[in-house]
Amino acid sequence: MLSILISFLLPQAFALHVVIDAGHGGIDHGTSKADFKESEVALDVAKRLASKLRKKPGFKVTLTRDSDHQVGLLDRAKIADKVRGDVMISIHVNSSPDPKAKGAEFYFQNQLAADEESMFLAHRENSEPAEAASKVDLPVLQGTAPAVRTILEDLLNADRISQSSELCKFLKKSWRGHHKHVENSLYQAPFVVVSETHMPAALVELGFATNADDYKALTDTKYLDLAAQSLVDGLTSFKESMDKHFPRALKSPQVSNQ
Ligand SMILES: [Zn+2]
């Protein structure tokens, strides 16, 4: 009885619905080298992440794929929107012509012109026949006049990008795997999966299959488990920040037509 009373008195922490997207799949292996397939490593970490989050209170999980099959880039974003996820994490493995390039990188949608490196990577991670983009209509935008709608869309998008940036910062801070030699590992890039969703989204490149140290780590299940745990810790910090600063009631703005 007391616990019911307390739960009414305390601010309600919400369950964070995490959409986990294992990159590539099916005939699309992503980065591959000998027996190594990016699609398999991404799925392995995605499943570990899902299993760890499901054991924690306050998290709900949806996987865009839970087996080795192909899912279109826009379909991944549509799945995330359809299940009304709160955040999306897309998991990938990097590659580079420079064998010294190593460590994890964290990407969120760009609003400004992307730099050359990001454009290159975006091309690689977006290398799928272009589909006609058909965005899901958000309830908050339905029935609004076109002029109001444009303003609302801009506001919602700016807010989403800002939250995506926060999400990436928390993921980077909690990362206990290999780091890049240079300080910066946070980037903005026009990836379809993080740009076409309506929720904060991050694309994580776990490491470089083209780097000897990263390759060794990415073929070690202990390292993949550490990577998944790092993502759990980053999401937990993000959730704590959201619970503190964005009460659930404020997350879905209601618009009056009056
Ligand atoms: Zn990839």
XYZ file of C-alpha atoms and ligand atoms in Angstrom:
259
model
C 0.000 0.000 0.000
C 2.804 2.336 1.015
C 4.690 1.644 -2.217
C 1.568 2.464 -4.265
C 1.199 5.734 -2.349
C 4.882 6.589 -2.870
C 4.640 5.824 -6.580
C 1.811 8.384 -6.831
C 3.771 11.024 -4.943
C 7.111 10.636 -6.727
C 7.645 11.915 -10.266
C 6.988 9.029 -12.667
C 10.134 7.705 -14.319
C 9.166 6.348 -17.708
C 10.291 3.162 -19.407
C 12.755 4.062 -22.133
C 11.832 2.156 -25.289
C 15.119 1.450 -27.103
C 15.004 0.394 -30.756
C 18.193 -1.566 -31.460
C 19.213 -1.768 -35.084
C 21.850 -4.321 -36.113
C 23.322 -2.931 -39.337
C 23.170 -4.830 -42.656
C 22.065 -8.528 -42.734
C 21.109 -11.158 -45.312
C 23.104 -10.757 -48.541
C 24.416 -7.406 -47.271
C 27.361 -8.339 -45.038
C 28.632 -4.768 -44.641
C 32.366 -4.717 -43.966
C 33.730 -8.228 -44.471
C 37.143 -9.827 -44.252
C 37.795 -13.615 -44.405
C 35.187 -15.124 -42.009
C 34.440 -11.728 -40.485
C 31.091 -10.166 -41.353
C 29.988 -6.788 -39.982
C 26.348 -7.962 -40.165
C 27.099 -10.854 -37.748
C 29.101 -8.756 -35.259
C 26.417 -6.046 -35.281
C 23.695 -8.653 -34.634
C 25.734 -10.266 -31.850
C 26.188 -6.944 -30.006
C 22.548 -5.950 -30.700
C 21.288 -9.192 -29.105
C 23.619 -8.829 -26.105
C 22.471 -5.237 -25.650
C 18.794 -6.282 -25.900
C 19.239 -9.088 -23.385
C 21.040 -6.842 -20.870
C 18.450 -4.043 -21.190
C 15.528 -6.476 -20.798
C 16.942 -7.482 -17.407
C 16.985 -3.862 -16.225
C 13.885 -2.122 -14.875
C 12.796 0.942 -16.842
C 13.741 -0.273 -20.317
C 11.717 -1.686 -23.185
C 13.417 -3.102 -26.281
C 12.601 -3.675 -29.952
C 15.105 -5.127 -32.437
C 14.785 -4.135 -36.115
C 16.154 -7.600 -36.922
C 16.907 -10.570 -34.650
C 18.275 -12.918 -37.304
C 20.485 -12.782 -40.381
C 18.079 -11.243 -42.871
C 18.015 -8.068 -44.905
C 15.938 -5.098 -43.765
C 15.754 -1.933 -45.916
C 17.220 1.251 -44.440
C 13.910 3.111 -44.526
C 12.115 0.023 -43.183
C 14.380 0.165 -40.112
C 13.342 3.776 -39.490
C 9.689 2.831 -40.103
C 9.884 -0.030 -37.564
C 11.300 2.407 -34.982
C 8.486 4.892 -35.615
C 5.772 2.204 -35.721
C 6.668 0.806 -32.278
C 6.962 4.419 -31.014
C 10.508 3.982 -29.737
C 12.034 6.653 -27.510
C 15.574 6.251 -28.852
C 17.245 4.284 -31.629
C 20.751 2.831 -31.701
C 22.145 1.489 -34.948
C 25.186 -0.779 -34.566
C 27.935 -1.069 -37.200
C 31.612 -1.884 -37.773
C 33.900 0.562 -39.537
C 36.574 0.151 -42.197
C 39.273 2.460 -43.526
C 42.027 2.444 -46.141
C 44.276 3.570 -43.247
C 45.134 0.464 -41.149
C 46.003 2.723 -38.197
C 42.436 4.045 -37.942
C 40.942 2.427 -34.826
C 38.392 2.853 -32.051
C 34.687 3.462 -31.710
C 32.840 6.388 -33.300
C 29.429 7.800 -32.441
C 27.266 9.529 -35.038
C 24.038 11.484 -34.963
C 22.074 13.238 -37.678
C 23.632 16.360 -39.100
C 21.870 19.622 -39.603
C 24.857 21.307 -41.231
C 26.900 20.257 -44.229
C 28.756 17.055 -43.362
C 32.508 16.951 -43.583
C 34.170 14.828 -46.229
C 34.896 11.878 -43.946
C 31.326 11.718 -42.734
C 30.049 11.905 -46.303
C 32.254 8.952 -47.219
C 31.009 6.866 -44.331
C 27.416 7.911 -44.926
C 27.756 6.709 -48.500
C 29.034 3.343 -47.264
C 26.396 2.875 -44.553
C 23.689 4.206 -46.876
C 24.749 2.072 -49.835
C 21.384 0.655 -50.700
C 19.114 1.467 -53.640
C 17.323 4.674 -52.731
C 13.713 4.205 -51.776
C 11.099 6.903 -51.944
C 11.023 8.425 -48.483
C 7.571 8.221 -46.960
C 7.663 9.695 -43.504
C 5.332 8.550 -40.786
C 2.862 11.287 -39.873
C 3.306 12.147 -36.206
C 0.044 12.511 -34.224
C 1.164 15.958 -33.083
C 1.342 17.152 -36.709
C -1.942 15.705 -37.946
C -4.550 18.294 -38.910
C -2.192 21.253 -38.525
C -2.112 24.018 -41.142
C 0.861 23.736 -43.560
C 2.590 26.896 -42.235
C 2.250 25.776 -38.592
C 3.297 22.294 -39.580
C 6.610 23.499 -41.068
C 7.443 25.447 -37.911
C 6.508 22.494 -35.685
C 8.548 20.077 -37.797
C 11.598 22.349 -37.548
C 11.202 22.665 -33.780
C 10.723 18.926 -33.282
C 13.699 18.183 -35.526
C 16.006 20.635 -33.726
C 14.943 19.145 -30.380
C 15.519 15.614 -31.656
C 19.005 16.457 -32.968
C 19.917 18.081 -29.665
C 18.771 14.956 -27.766
C 20.621 12.721 -30.265
C 23.777 14.705 -29.554
C 23.244 14.165 -25.798
C 22.682 10.449 -26.381
C 25.976 10.210 -28.329
C 27.843 12.064 -25.581
C 26.581 9.611 -22.936
C 27.431 6.612 -25.144
C 30.933 7.947 -25.751
C 31.496 8.702 -22.056
C 30.492 5.157 -21.043
C 32.497 3.437 -23.790
C 35.045 1.025 -22.275
C 36.253 -0.465 -25.544
C 38.988 0.863 -27.836
C 39.102 4.606 -28.300
C 40.348 6.604 -31.248
C 43.864 8.044 -31.139
C 42.412 11.511 -31.577
C 40.095 13.033 -28.982
C 37.089 13.525 -31.243
C 34.940 10.465 -31.891
C 31.597 12.234 -32.064
C 30.373 13.112 -35.547
C 27.348 14.220 -37.481
C 26.493 12.409 -40.699
C 23.453 12.012 -42.969
C 22.766 8.330 -42.275
C 19.302 7.229 -43.346
C 18.651 5.198 -40.177
C 19.373 8.089 -37.816
C 17.885 10.810 -40.042
C 14.525 9.281 -40.989
C 13.322 8.420 -37.491
C 11.356 10.784 -35.277
C 13.275 9.961 -32.099
C 16.774 10.680 -30.808
C 19.063 8.299 -32.674
C 22.736 7.323 -32.688
C 24.808 5.217 -35.032
C 27.696 3.449 -33.287
C 30.702 2.184 -35.209
C 32.156 -0.372 -32.775
C 35.648 -0.266 -34.266
C 37.607 -0.788 -37.490
C 37.745 -4.267 -39.033
C 40.753 -2.935 -40.993
C 42.803 -2.306 -37.814
C 44.677 -5.282 -36.293
C 43.852 -4.417 -32.648
C 40.200 -3.676 -33.351
C 39.855 -6.795 -35.517
C 41.214 -8.988 -32.720
C 38.802 -7.367 -30.244
C 35.795 -7.582 -32.566
C 36.333 -11.337 -32.997
C 36.439 -11.860 -29.206
C 33.054 -12.488 -27.557
C 34.318 -11.007 -24.267
C 35.015 -7.712 -26.035
C 31.606 -7.785 -27.752
C 30.001 -8.249 -24.344
C 32.000 -5.314 -22.956
C 30.856 -3.231 -25.940
C 27.203 -4.142 -25.246
C 27.622 -3.347 -21.532
C 29.160 0.048 -22.406
C 26.088 0.839 -24.521
C 23.814 -0.239 -21.620
C 25.701 2.123 -19.298
C 25.466 4.999 -21.796
C 21.725 4.441 -22.273
C 21.240 4.275 -18.500
C 22.973 7.662 -18.066
C 20.881 9.091 -20.926
C 17.685 7.782 -19.312
C 18.632 9.255 -15.932
C 19.197 12.613 -17.618
C 15.867 12.365 -19.490
C 13.992 11.401 -16.296
C 15.470 14.448 -14.597
C 15.044 17.039 -17.331
C 12.184 15.822 -19.527
C 9.192 14.463 -17.614
C 7.142 12.105 -19.793
C 4.270 14.571 -19.985
C 6.461 17.063 -21.825
C 7.786 14.569 -24.334
C 4.672 14.518 -26.520
C 3.616 18.115 -27.100
C -0.072 18.592 -27.664
C -1.099 21.154 -30.248
C -4.393 22.967 -30.120
C -6.072 24.016 -33.367
C -7.817 26.875 -31.580
Zn 27.722 -0.693 -41.487
